[in-house]
Short mmCIF file of C-alpha atoms in Angstrom, two decimals:
data_model
loop_
_atom_site.label_atom_id
_atom_site.label_comp_id
_atom_site.label_asym_id
_atom_site.label_seq_id
_atom_site.Cartn_x
_atom_site.Cartn_y
_atom_site.Cartn_z
CA MET A 1 -82.84 -61.99 18.13
CA ILE A 2 -80.65 -63.59 20.38
CA THR A 3 -77.20 -63.32 18.47
CA SER A 4 -74.42 -65.32 19.22
CA ASP A 5 -73.04 -62.03 21.38
CA ASP A 6 -76.19 -62.64 23.60
CA VAL A 7 -75.82 -66.46 24.19
CA SER A 8 -73.42 -68.34 26.15
CA PRO A 9 -74.31 -71.61 25.41
CA SER A 10 -74.28 -74.46 28.13
CA ILE A 11 -75.23 -77.75 26.69
CA GLN A 12 -76.42 -80.80 28.91
CA MET A 13 -76.86 -84.14 27.10
CA SER A 14 -77.86 -87.22 28.82
CA VAL A 15 -78.97 -90.83 27.43
CA MET A 16 -80.89 -92.84 29.68
CA SER A 17 -82.10 -96.28 28.94
CA SER A 18 -84.59 -98.61 30.17
CA GLN A 19 -85.20 -102.53 30.58
CA SER A 20 -87.98 -103.72 28.49
CA ASN A 21 -89.55 -107.13 28.11
CA THR A 22 -86.76 -108.46 25.99
CA ASP A 23 -83.38 -107.96 26.41
CA ASP A 24 -82.80 -106.72 22.80
CA ASP A 25 -85.46 -103.70 23.42
CA GLN A 26 -83.35 -100.45 24.53
CA LEU A 27 -85.59 -97.06 24.57
CA VAL A 28 -82.70 -94.18 24.40
CA HIS A 29 -83.77 -90.58 25.78
CA THR A 30 -81.47 -87.71 24.80
CA SER A 31 -82.61 -83.65 25.79
CA ALA A 32 -80.36 -80.73 25.02
CA VAL A 33 -80.54 -77.71 27.30
CA SER A 34 -79.50 -74.47 26.00
CA SER A 35 -78.97 -71.62 28.45
CA TRP A 36 -77.71 -67.89 28.75
CA TRP A 37 -78.56 -64.27 30.81
CA ASP A 38 -81.28 -62.55 28.91
CA SER A 39 -82.12 -58.43 30.14
CA THR A 40 -85.03 -55.87 30.62
CA ASN A 41 -84.01 -52.43 30.82
CA LEU A 42 -86.88 -51.75 34.02
CA GLY A 43 -86.14 -47.69 33.25
CA LYS A 44 -85.10 -44.49 34.97
CA THR A 45 -85.26 -45.12 38.95
CA LYS A 46 -83.67 -42.25 40.71
CA ASN A 47 -80.95 -39.99 40.70
CA VAL A 48 -77.62 -40.90 42.32
CA TYR A 49 -75.14 -38.60 44.02
CA SER A 50 -71.71 -38.41 44.28
CA SER A 51 -70.55 -36.71 47.38
CA TRP A 52 -70.05 -32.83 47.49
CA SER A 53 -66.32 -31.50 47.60
CA VAL A 54 -65.53 -28.06 48.48
CA ALA A 55 -64.71 -25.91 44.84
CA THR A 56 -63.42 -22.69 46.84
CA ALA A 57 -63.87 -20.02 49.56
CA SER A 58 -63.64 -17.23 50.17
CA LYS A 59 -62.30 -15.32 53.62
CA ALA A 60 -64.71 -12.73 55.28
CA SER A 61 -63.32 -8.88 54.92
CA ASN A 62 -65.86 -5.30 54.36
CA ALA A 63 -66.16 -5.67 50.83
CA SER A 64 -68.81 -7.10 48.56
CA GLY A 65 -68.58 -8.54 45.34
CA THR A 66 -68.60 -11.78 43.13
CA LEU A 67 -67.11 -15.41 44.07
CA SER A 68 -66.63 -17.39 41.27
CA TYR A 69 -65.36 -20.72 39.98
CA SER A 70 -65.16 -23.12 37.16
CA LYS A 71 -63.15 -25.76 36.23
CA SER A 72 -62.93 -28.86 33.42
CA PHE A 73 -64.43 -31.92 34.90
CA THR A 74 -64.49 -35.27 34.03
CA SER A 75 -67.69 -37.62 34.84
CA SER A 76 -67.78 -41.25 33.66
CA ASN A 77 -70.72 -43.17 33.33
CA SER A 78 -70.64 -46.87 35.52
CA TRP A 79 -72.75 -49.55 37.26
CA THR A 80 -73.42 -51.16 40.12
CA GLY A 81 -74.14 -55.01 40.71
CA THR A 82 -73.06 -58.39 39.75
CA LEU A 83 -72.94 -57.75 35.19
CA LYS A 84 -73.74 -61.62 34.12
CA ILE A 85 -74.35 -60.57 29.99
CA THR A 86 -71.79 -58.93 28.70
CA LYS A 87 -71.23 -54.95 28.81
CA ALA A 88 -71.77 -54.26 25.05
CA LYS A 89 -75.44 -55.95 26.08
CA LEU A 90 -75.50 -54.26 29.45
CA ASP A 91 -74.74 -50.45 26.85
CA ALA A 92 -77.87 -51.95 24.52
CA THR A 93 -79.99 -52.68 26.93
CA VAL A 94 -80.16 -49.21 28.51
CA GLY A 95 -79.38 -47.45 24.67
CA PHE A 96 -76.18 -45.81 26.43
CA ASN A 97 -72.20 -46.46 27.00
CA THR A 98 -72.04 -47.20 30.68
CA THR A 99 -68.17 -46.33 31.18
CA LYS A 100 -68.05 -43.63 28.64
CA SER A 101 -66.49 -41.14 29.87
CA VAL A 102 -67.46 -36.97 29.42
CA THR A 103 -65.41 -33.66 30.40
CA SER A 104 -66.82 -30.45 30.17
CA THR A 105 -66.51 -27.15 31.79
CA SER A 106 -69.42 -25.98 34.59
CA GLY A 107 -69.12 -22.96 36.64
CA PHE A 108 -70.84 -21.34 39.32
CA SER A 109 -71.05 -17.40 40.75
CA VAL A 110 -72.24 -16.86 44.16
CA SER A 111 -72.71 -12.66 45.27
CA VAL A 112 -70.69 -12.21 48.39
CA LYS A 113 -71.66 -10.35 50.80
CA PRO A 114 -69.05 -8.03 53.31
CA HIS A 115 -68.59 -9.84 56.35
CA LYS A 116 -69.28 -13.18 55.37
CA SER A 117 -66.83 -16.30 54.31
CA TYR A 118 -68.66 -18.60 51.83
CA LYS A 119 -67.91 -21.64 50.45
CA ILE A 120 -68.70 -22.83 46.59
CA TYR A 121 -69.51 -27.17 46.72
CA TYR A 122 -69.90 -29.06 44.15
CA ARG A 123 -70.93 -32.85 42.92
CA ARG A 124 -72.02 -34.74 40.29
CA VAL A 125 -75.08 -35.90 39.76
CA TYR A 126 -76.30 -39.80 38.15
CA GLN A 127 -79.63 -40.71 36.13
CA GLN A 128 -79.94 -44.77 37.93
CA TYR A 129 -81.11 -47.24 35.95
CA LYS A 130 -82.50 -50.87 37.31
CA VAL A 131 -81.30 -53.90 34.30
CA LYS A 132 -82.86 -57.28 35.42
CA GLN A 133 -80.96 -60.44 34.20
CA ARG A 134 -82.39 -63.75 34.18
CA LYS A 135 -81.18 -66.82 32.92
CA VAL A 136 -83.02 -68.60 30.59
CA TYR A 137 -82.77 -72.16 29.72
CA TYR A 138 -84.39 -73.68 26.52
CA ASP A 139 -85.26 -77.26 25.52
CA ASN A 140 -84.01 -78.19 22.03
CA TRP A 141 -86.54 -80.55 21.70
CA SER A 142 -89.41 -80.33 23.44
CA GLY A 143 -89.02 -76.11 22.58
CA LYS A 144 -89.83 -75.28 26.07
CA PHE A 145 -88.47 -72.30 27.96
CA SER A 146 -87.74 -72.21 32.58
CA TYR A 147 -86.12 -69.52 33.88
CA GLY A 148 -83.66 -69.77 36.50
CA ASP A 149 -81.85 -66.91 38.83
CA THR A 150 -82.34 -63.45 38.52
CA VAL A 151 -79.78 -60.64 39.60
CA TYR A 152 -80.00 -57.30 39.03
CA VAL A 153 -77.72 -54.53 37.93
CA TYR A 154 -77.74 -50.51 38.37
CA PRO A 155 -76.29 -47.91 35.65
CA LYS A 156 -75.56 -44.96 36.28
CA LYS A 157 -75.35 -42.07 33.34
CA TYR A 158 -73.50 -39.35 34.23
CA GLN A 159 -76.54 -36.33 33.86
CA TYR A 160 -74.44 -32.56 35.50
CA ILE A 161 -72.11 -31.02 37.57
CA GLU A 162 -74.82 -29.59 41.07
CA PHE A 163 -73.35 -26.96 42.73
CA LYS A 164 -74.70 -24.95 46.45
CA ALA A 165 -72.39 -22.04 47.71
CA VAL A 166 -72.69 -21.96 51.65
CA ALA A 167 -72.32 -18.45 53.67
CA GLU A 168 -70.36 -18.99 56.94
#
């Protein structure tokens, strides 16, 4: 179903006349074409990651123990590419709010050995989708569809915080 949010109508009208055998006869042709951008969710493509950031570090010592890190993270969904459809249409196509922010607490612990220093790193993990946007033309008189440019946009949905520990 096409709603007013989905359609950015573009109507082109033309009137042509042609001469026949008599000057009084004229043949008039008219056409009206509507156009809009359509979208199709091509599904999940891959996980994408932010860069690793240092969360915390320990210095080498004679003691063993546990190095822990916990933090409240705010992460946002987003997209890359050229958006031809409305944001509302993109959200409906992929089934999630493409600019929603989520705040949650995540943590990680590692057992430390004597005489080693450690660093805990974190990064955000997103699920990437691929959305095909296609220009649709509809001839209102003939009832025929035709298609123009195709442009892709890649929404990313936040999944979780990934941690790793590195001994040095």
